[in-house]
XYZ file of C-alpha atoms in Angstrom:
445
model
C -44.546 -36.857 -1.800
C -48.153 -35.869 -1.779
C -49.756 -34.852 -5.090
C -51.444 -31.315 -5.288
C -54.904 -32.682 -5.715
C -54.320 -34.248 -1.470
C -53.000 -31.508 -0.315
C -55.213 -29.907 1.864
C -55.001 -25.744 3.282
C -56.458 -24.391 6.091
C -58.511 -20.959 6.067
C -55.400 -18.796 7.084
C -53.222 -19.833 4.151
C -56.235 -19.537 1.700
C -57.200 -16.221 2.862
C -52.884 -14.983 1.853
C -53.560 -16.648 -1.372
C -56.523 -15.122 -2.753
C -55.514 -11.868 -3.322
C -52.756 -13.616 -5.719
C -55.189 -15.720 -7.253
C -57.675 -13.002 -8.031
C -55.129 -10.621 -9.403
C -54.127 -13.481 -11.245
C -50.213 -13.990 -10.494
C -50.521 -16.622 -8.385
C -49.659 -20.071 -10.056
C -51.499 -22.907 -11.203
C -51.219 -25.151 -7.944
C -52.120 -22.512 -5.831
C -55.489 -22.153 -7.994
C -55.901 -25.236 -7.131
C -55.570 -25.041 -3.508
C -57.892 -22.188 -3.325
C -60.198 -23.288 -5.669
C -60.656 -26.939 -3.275
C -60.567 -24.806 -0.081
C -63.425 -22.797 -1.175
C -65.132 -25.678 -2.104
C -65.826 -26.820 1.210
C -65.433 -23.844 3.230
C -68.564 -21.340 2.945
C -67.140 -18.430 4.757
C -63.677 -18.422 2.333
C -66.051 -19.065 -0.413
C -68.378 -16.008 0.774
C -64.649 -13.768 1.387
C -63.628 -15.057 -1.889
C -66.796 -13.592 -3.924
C -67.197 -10.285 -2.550
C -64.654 -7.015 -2.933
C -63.949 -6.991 0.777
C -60.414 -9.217 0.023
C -59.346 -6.291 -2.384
C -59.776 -3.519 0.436
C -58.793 -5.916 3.243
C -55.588 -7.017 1.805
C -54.857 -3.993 -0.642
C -50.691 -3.635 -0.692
C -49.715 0.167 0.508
C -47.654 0.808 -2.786
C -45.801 3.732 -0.421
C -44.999 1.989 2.034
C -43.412 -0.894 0.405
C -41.763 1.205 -1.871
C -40.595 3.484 1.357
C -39.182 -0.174 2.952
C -36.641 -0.773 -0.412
C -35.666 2.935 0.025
C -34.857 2.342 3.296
C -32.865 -1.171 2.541
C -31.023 0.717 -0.464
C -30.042 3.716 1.483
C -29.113 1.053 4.583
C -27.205 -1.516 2.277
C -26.024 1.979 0.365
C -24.302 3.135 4.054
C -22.856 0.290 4.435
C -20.786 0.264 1.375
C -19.685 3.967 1.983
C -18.639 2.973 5.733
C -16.557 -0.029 3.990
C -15.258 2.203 1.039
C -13.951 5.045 3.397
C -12.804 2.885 5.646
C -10.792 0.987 2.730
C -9.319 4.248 2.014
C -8.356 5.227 5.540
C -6.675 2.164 6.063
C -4.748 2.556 2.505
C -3.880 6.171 4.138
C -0.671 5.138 5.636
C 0.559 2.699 2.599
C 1.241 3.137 -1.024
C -1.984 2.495 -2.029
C -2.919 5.287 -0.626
C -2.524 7.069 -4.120
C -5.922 4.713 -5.293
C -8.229 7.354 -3.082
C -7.686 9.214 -6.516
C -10.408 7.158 -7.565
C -11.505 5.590 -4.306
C -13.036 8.890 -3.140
C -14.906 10.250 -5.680
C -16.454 6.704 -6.017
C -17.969 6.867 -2.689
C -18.985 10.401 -3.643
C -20.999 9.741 -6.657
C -22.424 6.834 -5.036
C -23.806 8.471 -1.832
C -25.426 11.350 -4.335
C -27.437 8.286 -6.352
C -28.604 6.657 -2.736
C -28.866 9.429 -0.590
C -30.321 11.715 -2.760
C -31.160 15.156 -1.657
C -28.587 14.460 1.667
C -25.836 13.905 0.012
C -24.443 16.200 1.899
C -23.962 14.113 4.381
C -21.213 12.121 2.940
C -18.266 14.401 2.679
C -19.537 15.454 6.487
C -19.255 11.459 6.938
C -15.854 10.984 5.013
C -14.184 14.335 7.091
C -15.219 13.143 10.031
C -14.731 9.367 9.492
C -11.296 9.966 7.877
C -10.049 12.501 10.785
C -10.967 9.766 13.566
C -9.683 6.907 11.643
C -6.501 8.124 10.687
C -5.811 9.265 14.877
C -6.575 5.586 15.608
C -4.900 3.971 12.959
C -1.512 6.240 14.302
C -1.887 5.205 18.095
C -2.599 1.857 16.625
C 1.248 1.857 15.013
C 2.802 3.800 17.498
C 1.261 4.630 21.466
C 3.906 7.361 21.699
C 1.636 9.651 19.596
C 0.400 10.551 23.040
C 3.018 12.301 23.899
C 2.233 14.710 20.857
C -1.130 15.804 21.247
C -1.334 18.917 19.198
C 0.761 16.910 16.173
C -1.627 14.038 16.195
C -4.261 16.206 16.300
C -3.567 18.491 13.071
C -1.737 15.858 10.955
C -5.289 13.707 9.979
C -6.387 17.312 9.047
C -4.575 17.578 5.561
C -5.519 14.072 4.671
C -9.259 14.248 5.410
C -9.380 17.540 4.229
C -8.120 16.176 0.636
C -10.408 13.535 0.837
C -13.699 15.576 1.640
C -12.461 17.634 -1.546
C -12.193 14.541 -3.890
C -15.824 13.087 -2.238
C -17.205 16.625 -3.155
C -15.728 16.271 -6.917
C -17.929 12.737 -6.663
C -21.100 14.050 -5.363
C -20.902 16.759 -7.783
C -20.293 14.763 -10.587
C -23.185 12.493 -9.141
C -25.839 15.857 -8.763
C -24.661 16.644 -12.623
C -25.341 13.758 -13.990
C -28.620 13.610 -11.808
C -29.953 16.782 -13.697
C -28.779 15.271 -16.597
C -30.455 12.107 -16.723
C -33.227 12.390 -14.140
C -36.937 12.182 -14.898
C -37.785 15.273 -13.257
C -35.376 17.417 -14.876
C -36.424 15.943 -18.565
C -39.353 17.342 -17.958
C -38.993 20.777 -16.147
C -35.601 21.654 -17.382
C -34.205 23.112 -21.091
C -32.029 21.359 -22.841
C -29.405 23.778 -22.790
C -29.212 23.560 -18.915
C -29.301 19.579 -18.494
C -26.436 19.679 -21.408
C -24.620 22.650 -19.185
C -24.831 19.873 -16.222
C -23.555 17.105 -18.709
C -20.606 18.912 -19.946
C -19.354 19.597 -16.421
C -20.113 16.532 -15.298
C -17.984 14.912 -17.793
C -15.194 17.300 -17.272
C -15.152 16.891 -13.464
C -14.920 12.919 -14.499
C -12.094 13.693 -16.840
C -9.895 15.817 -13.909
C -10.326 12.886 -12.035
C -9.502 10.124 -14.678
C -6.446 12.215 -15.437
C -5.309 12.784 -12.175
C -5.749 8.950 -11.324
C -3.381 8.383 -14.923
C -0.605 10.767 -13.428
C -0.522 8.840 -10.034
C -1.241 5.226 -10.747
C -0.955 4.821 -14.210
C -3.440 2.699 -16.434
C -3.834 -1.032 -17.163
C -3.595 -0.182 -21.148
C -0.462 1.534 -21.097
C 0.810 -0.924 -18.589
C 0.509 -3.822 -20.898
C 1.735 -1.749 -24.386
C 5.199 -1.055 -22.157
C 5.074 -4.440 -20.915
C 5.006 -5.333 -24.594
C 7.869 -3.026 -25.584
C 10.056 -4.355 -22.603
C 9.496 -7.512 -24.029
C 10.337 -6.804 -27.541
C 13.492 -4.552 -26.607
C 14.856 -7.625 -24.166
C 14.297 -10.024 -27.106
C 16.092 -8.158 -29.430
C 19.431 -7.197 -27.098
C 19.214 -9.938 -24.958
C 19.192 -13.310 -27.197
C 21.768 -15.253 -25.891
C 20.456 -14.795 -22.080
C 17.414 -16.083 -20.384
C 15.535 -13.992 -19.059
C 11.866 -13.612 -17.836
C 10.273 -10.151 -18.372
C 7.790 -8.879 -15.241
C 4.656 -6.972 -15.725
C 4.844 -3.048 -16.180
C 4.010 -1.150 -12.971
C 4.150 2.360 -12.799
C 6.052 4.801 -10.763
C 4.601 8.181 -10.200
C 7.729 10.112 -9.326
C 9.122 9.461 -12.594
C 6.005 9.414 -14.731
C 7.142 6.083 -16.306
C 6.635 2.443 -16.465
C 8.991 0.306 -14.311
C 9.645 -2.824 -15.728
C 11.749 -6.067 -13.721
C 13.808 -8.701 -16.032
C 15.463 -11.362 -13.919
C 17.527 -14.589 -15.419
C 15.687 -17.860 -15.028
C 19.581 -19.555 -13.988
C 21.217 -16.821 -12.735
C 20.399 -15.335 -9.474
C 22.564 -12.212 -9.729
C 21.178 -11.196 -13.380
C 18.357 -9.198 -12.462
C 17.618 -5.634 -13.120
C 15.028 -2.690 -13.980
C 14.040 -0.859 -17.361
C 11.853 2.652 -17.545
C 9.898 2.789 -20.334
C 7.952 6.258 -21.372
C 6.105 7.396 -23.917
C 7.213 4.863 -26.499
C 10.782 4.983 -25.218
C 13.019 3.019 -23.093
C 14.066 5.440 -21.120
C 17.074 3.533 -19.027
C 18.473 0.073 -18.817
C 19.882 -1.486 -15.577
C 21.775 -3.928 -16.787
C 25.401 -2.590 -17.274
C 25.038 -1.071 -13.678
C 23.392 -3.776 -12.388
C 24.609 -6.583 -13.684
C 27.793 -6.627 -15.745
C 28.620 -3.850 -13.113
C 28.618 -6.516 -10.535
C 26.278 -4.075 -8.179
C 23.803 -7.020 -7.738
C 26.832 -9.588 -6.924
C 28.224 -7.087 -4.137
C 24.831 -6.687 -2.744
C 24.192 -10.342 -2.491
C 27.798 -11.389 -1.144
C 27.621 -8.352 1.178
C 23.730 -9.298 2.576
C 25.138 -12.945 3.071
C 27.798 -11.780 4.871
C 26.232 -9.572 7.053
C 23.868 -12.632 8.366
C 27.006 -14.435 9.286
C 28.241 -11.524 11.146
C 25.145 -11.000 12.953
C 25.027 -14.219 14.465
C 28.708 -14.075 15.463
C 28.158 -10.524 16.948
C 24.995 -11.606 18.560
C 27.391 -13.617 21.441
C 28.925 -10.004 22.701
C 26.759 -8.334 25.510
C 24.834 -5.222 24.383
C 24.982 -6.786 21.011
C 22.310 -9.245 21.406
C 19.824 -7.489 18.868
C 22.493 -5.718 16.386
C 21.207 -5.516 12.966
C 24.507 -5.228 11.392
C 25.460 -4.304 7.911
C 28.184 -5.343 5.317
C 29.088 -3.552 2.409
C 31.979 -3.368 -0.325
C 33.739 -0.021 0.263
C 33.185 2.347 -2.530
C 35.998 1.282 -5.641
C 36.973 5.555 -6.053
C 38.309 5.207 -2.466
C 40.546 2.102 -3.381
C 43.942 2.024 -4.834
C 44.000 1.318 -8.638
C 45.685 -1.802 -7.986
C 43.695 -2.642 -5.236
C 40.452 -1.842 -7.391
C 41.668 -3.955 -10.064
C 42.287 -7.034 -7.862
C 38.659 -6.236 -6.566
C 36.906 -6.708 -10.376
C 38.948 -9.496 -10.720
C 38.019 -11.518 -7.735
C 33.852 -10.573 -7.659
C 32.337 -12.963 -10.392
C 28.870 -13.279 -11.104
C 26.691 -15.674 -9.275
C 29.854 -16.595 -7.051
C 29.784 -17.908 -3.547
C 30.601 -15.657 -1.082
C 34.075 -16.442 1.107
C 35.696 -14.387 3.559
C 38.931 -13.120 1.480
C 36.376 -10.467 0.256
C 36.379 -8.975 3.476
C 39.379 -7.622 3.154
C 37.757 -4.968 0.353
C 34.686 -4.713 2.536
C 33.397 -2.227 5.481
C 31.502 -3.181 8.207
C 28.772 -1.186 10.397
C 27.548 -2.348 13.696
C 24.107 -1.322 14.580
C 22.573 -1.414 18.156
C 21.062 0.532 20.780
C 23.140 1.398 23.920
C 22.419 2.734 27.074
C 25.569 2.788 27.860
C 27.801 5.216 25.413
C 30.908 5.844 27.345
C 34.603 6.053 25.698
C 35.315 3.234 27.107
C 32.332 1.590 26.668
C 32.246 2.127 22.904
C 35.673 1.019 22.588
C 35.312 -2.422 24.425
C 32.564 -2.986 22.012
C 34.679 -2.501 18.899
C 37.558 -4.163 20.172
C 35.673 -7.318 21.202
C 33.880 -7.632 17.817
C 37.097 -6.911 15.794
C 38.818 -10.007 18.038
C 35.961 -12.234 17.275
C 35.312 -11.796 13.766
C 39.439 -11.718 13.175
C 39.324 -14.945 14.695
C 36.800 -16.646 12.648
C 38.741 -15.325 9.512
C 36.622 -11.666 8.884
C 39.440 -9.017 7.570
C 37.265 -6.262 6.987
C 38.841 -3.024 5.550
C 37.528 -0.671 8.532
C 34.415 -0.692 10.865
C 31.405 1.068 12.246
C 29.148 1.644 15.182
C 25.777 3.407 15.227
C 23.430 3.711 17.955
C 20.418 5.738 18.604
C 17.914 5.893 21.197
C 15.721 8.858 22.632
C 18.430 10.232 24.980
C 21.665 9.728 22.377
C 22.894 9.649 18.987
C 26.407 7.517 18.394
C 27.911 7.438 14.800
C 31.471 5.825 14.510
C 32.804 5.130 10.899
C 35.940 4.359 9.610
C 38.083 3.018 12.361
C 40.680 0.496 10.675
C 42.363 -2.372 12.528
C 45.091 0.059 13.305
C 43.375 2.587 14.931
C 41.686 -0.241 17.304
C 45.361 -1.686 17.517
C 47.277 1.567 18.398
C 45.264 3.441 21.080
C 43.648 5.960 18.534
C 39.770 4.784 18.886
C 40.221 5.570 22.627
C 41.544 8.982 22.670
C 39.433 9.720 19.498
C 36.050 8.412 21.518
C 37.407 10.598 24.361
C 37.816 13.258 22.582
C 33.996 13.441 20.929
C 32.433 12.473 24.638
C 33.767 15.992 25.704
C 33.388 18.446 22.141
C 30.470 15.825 20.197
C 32.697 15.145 17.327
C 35.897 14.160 16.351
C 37.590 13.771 13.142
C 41.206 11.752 12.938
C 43.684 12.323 9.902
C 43.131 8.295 9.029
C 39.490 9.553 8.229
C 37.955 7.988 11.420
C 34.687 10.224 11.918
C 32.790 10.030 15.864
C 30.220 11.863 16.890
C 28.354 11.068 20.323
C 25.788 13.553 20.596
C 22.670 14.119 23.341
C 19.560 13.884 21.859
């Protein structure tokens, strides 16, 4: 690597150094440089003694302070394109409750970069929103296009709320503007600029508030967390359980709270906590009330059932559910023998059926009497073979052209003729209701 002292610059690089060396921010090895160059070189030398290098390569102060404008305000767009865009896109999710804040952060922030046009970005937002949200819906479903006029005026609610929480931004923005600008120190009172500040700060506190009652805050999060924890402690010893973080749930204007076992995977449940309170406790219902153990036996049956079911034509696709039927519609002793034989964290086995409803669910074109019953019949055959004793069954079907809701048939009714003349019946008047409590309706949509 060459030393400074043999390095050698022609006239061109000289001539962009002077002006730094003669205003005297240039550094020590570029003195150098010029100071050899000039040495030698007569004409740099001549350049470098007179005032013609101060006029020749004088900096335009405006116009290089015009270029950062322009960068800020360009690198300033961009960020409001990607922040509205953020919040059109959480539009059609849960987050969309965080355009609370999201909004009137892109509004303050357009006020600070675009200055005097800041009106231009609730125009931007309305119109950015509006578009966005139309796309986004034909995105998730191309039959908006066969509802024009409703995918045309739903966006307008959304973006309308949105241009109305930018404007709450930019105003808070222009406030704090007069506030804190330097032409406003000096041209106007006091009492005005701390008019402006005092608005500002309420607008700020509308919006803080409003952001508490829909999403909560990370401080009261982690105080209920901290309750959860102490009240699970305290009730809880002798069980092992892990205590989640605190989310919050807007409906209820509380903290939601999950507490699952580390070794048992049918002890989970919620607690609300509010205000310093726990507000509710899901363990008896959830857990020593066995609804977690009847959900879990009745989702693992229901995947067996589905791939059984899968092997009957038109049933392919079904998405089938399994459920215990409701204990108040059970004989006592039959009730009884039900608590017995559910246990917690028990493997599931097909005796249960017997206490247990099941609902087929696919779409047919074809929703005859006949049709309908053929279905039933067929799965009932199949799943009695494999051992499935299920206390009554189910079909449901819906499509564009027809709605099909069966419920309730029991193996007798499939055995003795009923389904048929009760399908029969609800082709010709829609519905039809049997004394055994088998409800059909087939129904044109």
């Amino acid at each position: 690597m060459k030393k400074i002292e043999d390095v050698e610059i022609n006239c061109n690089v000289c001539l962009d150094l002077m002006p730094l060396v003669k205003d005297k921010v240039a550094s020590d090895d570029s003195e150098m440089l010029v100071a050899k160059h000039i040495e030698n070189c007569e004409s740099c030398k001549a350049l470098f003694s007179s005032e013609e290098i101060d006029r020749e390569y004088k900096v335009d102060d405006r116009k290089v302070i015009s270029n950062i404008k322009s960068k800020i305000i360009s690198i300033g767009l961009i960020i409001l394109i990607i922040g509205g865009l953020l919040g059109i896109y959480l539009s059609n999710s849960q987050g969309m409750l965080y355009n609370v804040l999201i909004m009137p952060c892109i509004g303050i922030a357009g006020c600070v970069l675009l200055r005097k046009k800041y009106y231009w970005v609730p125009v931007g937002i309305f119109t950015l929103s509006y578009l966005g949200i139309i796309i986004q819906s034909l995105l998730e479903d191309i039959e908006w296009l066969g509802r024009m006029p409703e995918l045309f005026i739903m966006p307008l609610f959304l973006s309308i709320i949105y241009t109305i929480l930018v404007g709450i931004g930019t105003a808070i923005g222009a406030l704090f503007g007069y506030v804190f600008g330097k032409e406003s120190k000096q041209t106007m009172p006091w009492i005005k600029r701390f008019i402006a500040g005092v608005l500002g700060i309420s607008l700020m506190g509308i919006v803080l508030w409003g952001a508490n009652d829909l999403l909560g805050n990370p401080i009261s999060a982690a105080f209920a967390t901290h309750k959860v924890e102490a009240y699970v402690a305290e009730k809880y010893p002798k069980l092992d359980l892990e205590v989640g973080k605190a989310r919050y749930n807007f409906k209820f204007n509380n903290y939601m709270v999950n507490v699952s076992s580390k070794t048992s995977i049918d002890t989970h449940f919620t607690i609300e906590y509010r205000k310093g309170t726990i507000q509710y406790d899901g363990y008896e219902s959830y857990v020593h009330g066995k609804f977690n153990t009847r959900d879990r036996l009745g989702e693992t049956c229901a995947k067996e059932v589905i791939s059984l079911l899968s092997r009957i034509p038109q049933l392919e696709d079904n998405t089938t559910m399994v459920d215990f039927v409701d204990p108040e519609r059970l004989e006592k002793s039959e009730r009884e023998s039900l608590e017995k034989s559910i246990v917690l964290d028990m493997s599931f086995n097909k005796e249960l059926t017997s206490n247990m409803f099941i609902s087929i669910r696919t779409e047919l074109t074809d929703t005859s009497a006949k049709n309908l019953e053929g279905i039933l019949k067929e799965s009932y055959a199949i799943l009695k073979e494999e051992g499935y004793e299920f206390k009554s069954y189910g079909l449901f079907s819906e499509t564009k052209e027809m709605l099909v809701m069966i419920d309730n048939v029991t193996p007798e009714d499939i055995a003795n003729g009923q389904l048929l003349m009760a399908l029969e019946e609800a082709e010709q008047n829609e519905n039809s209701e049997m004394p055994s409590g088998m409800s059909i309706v087939i129904r044109k949509r």
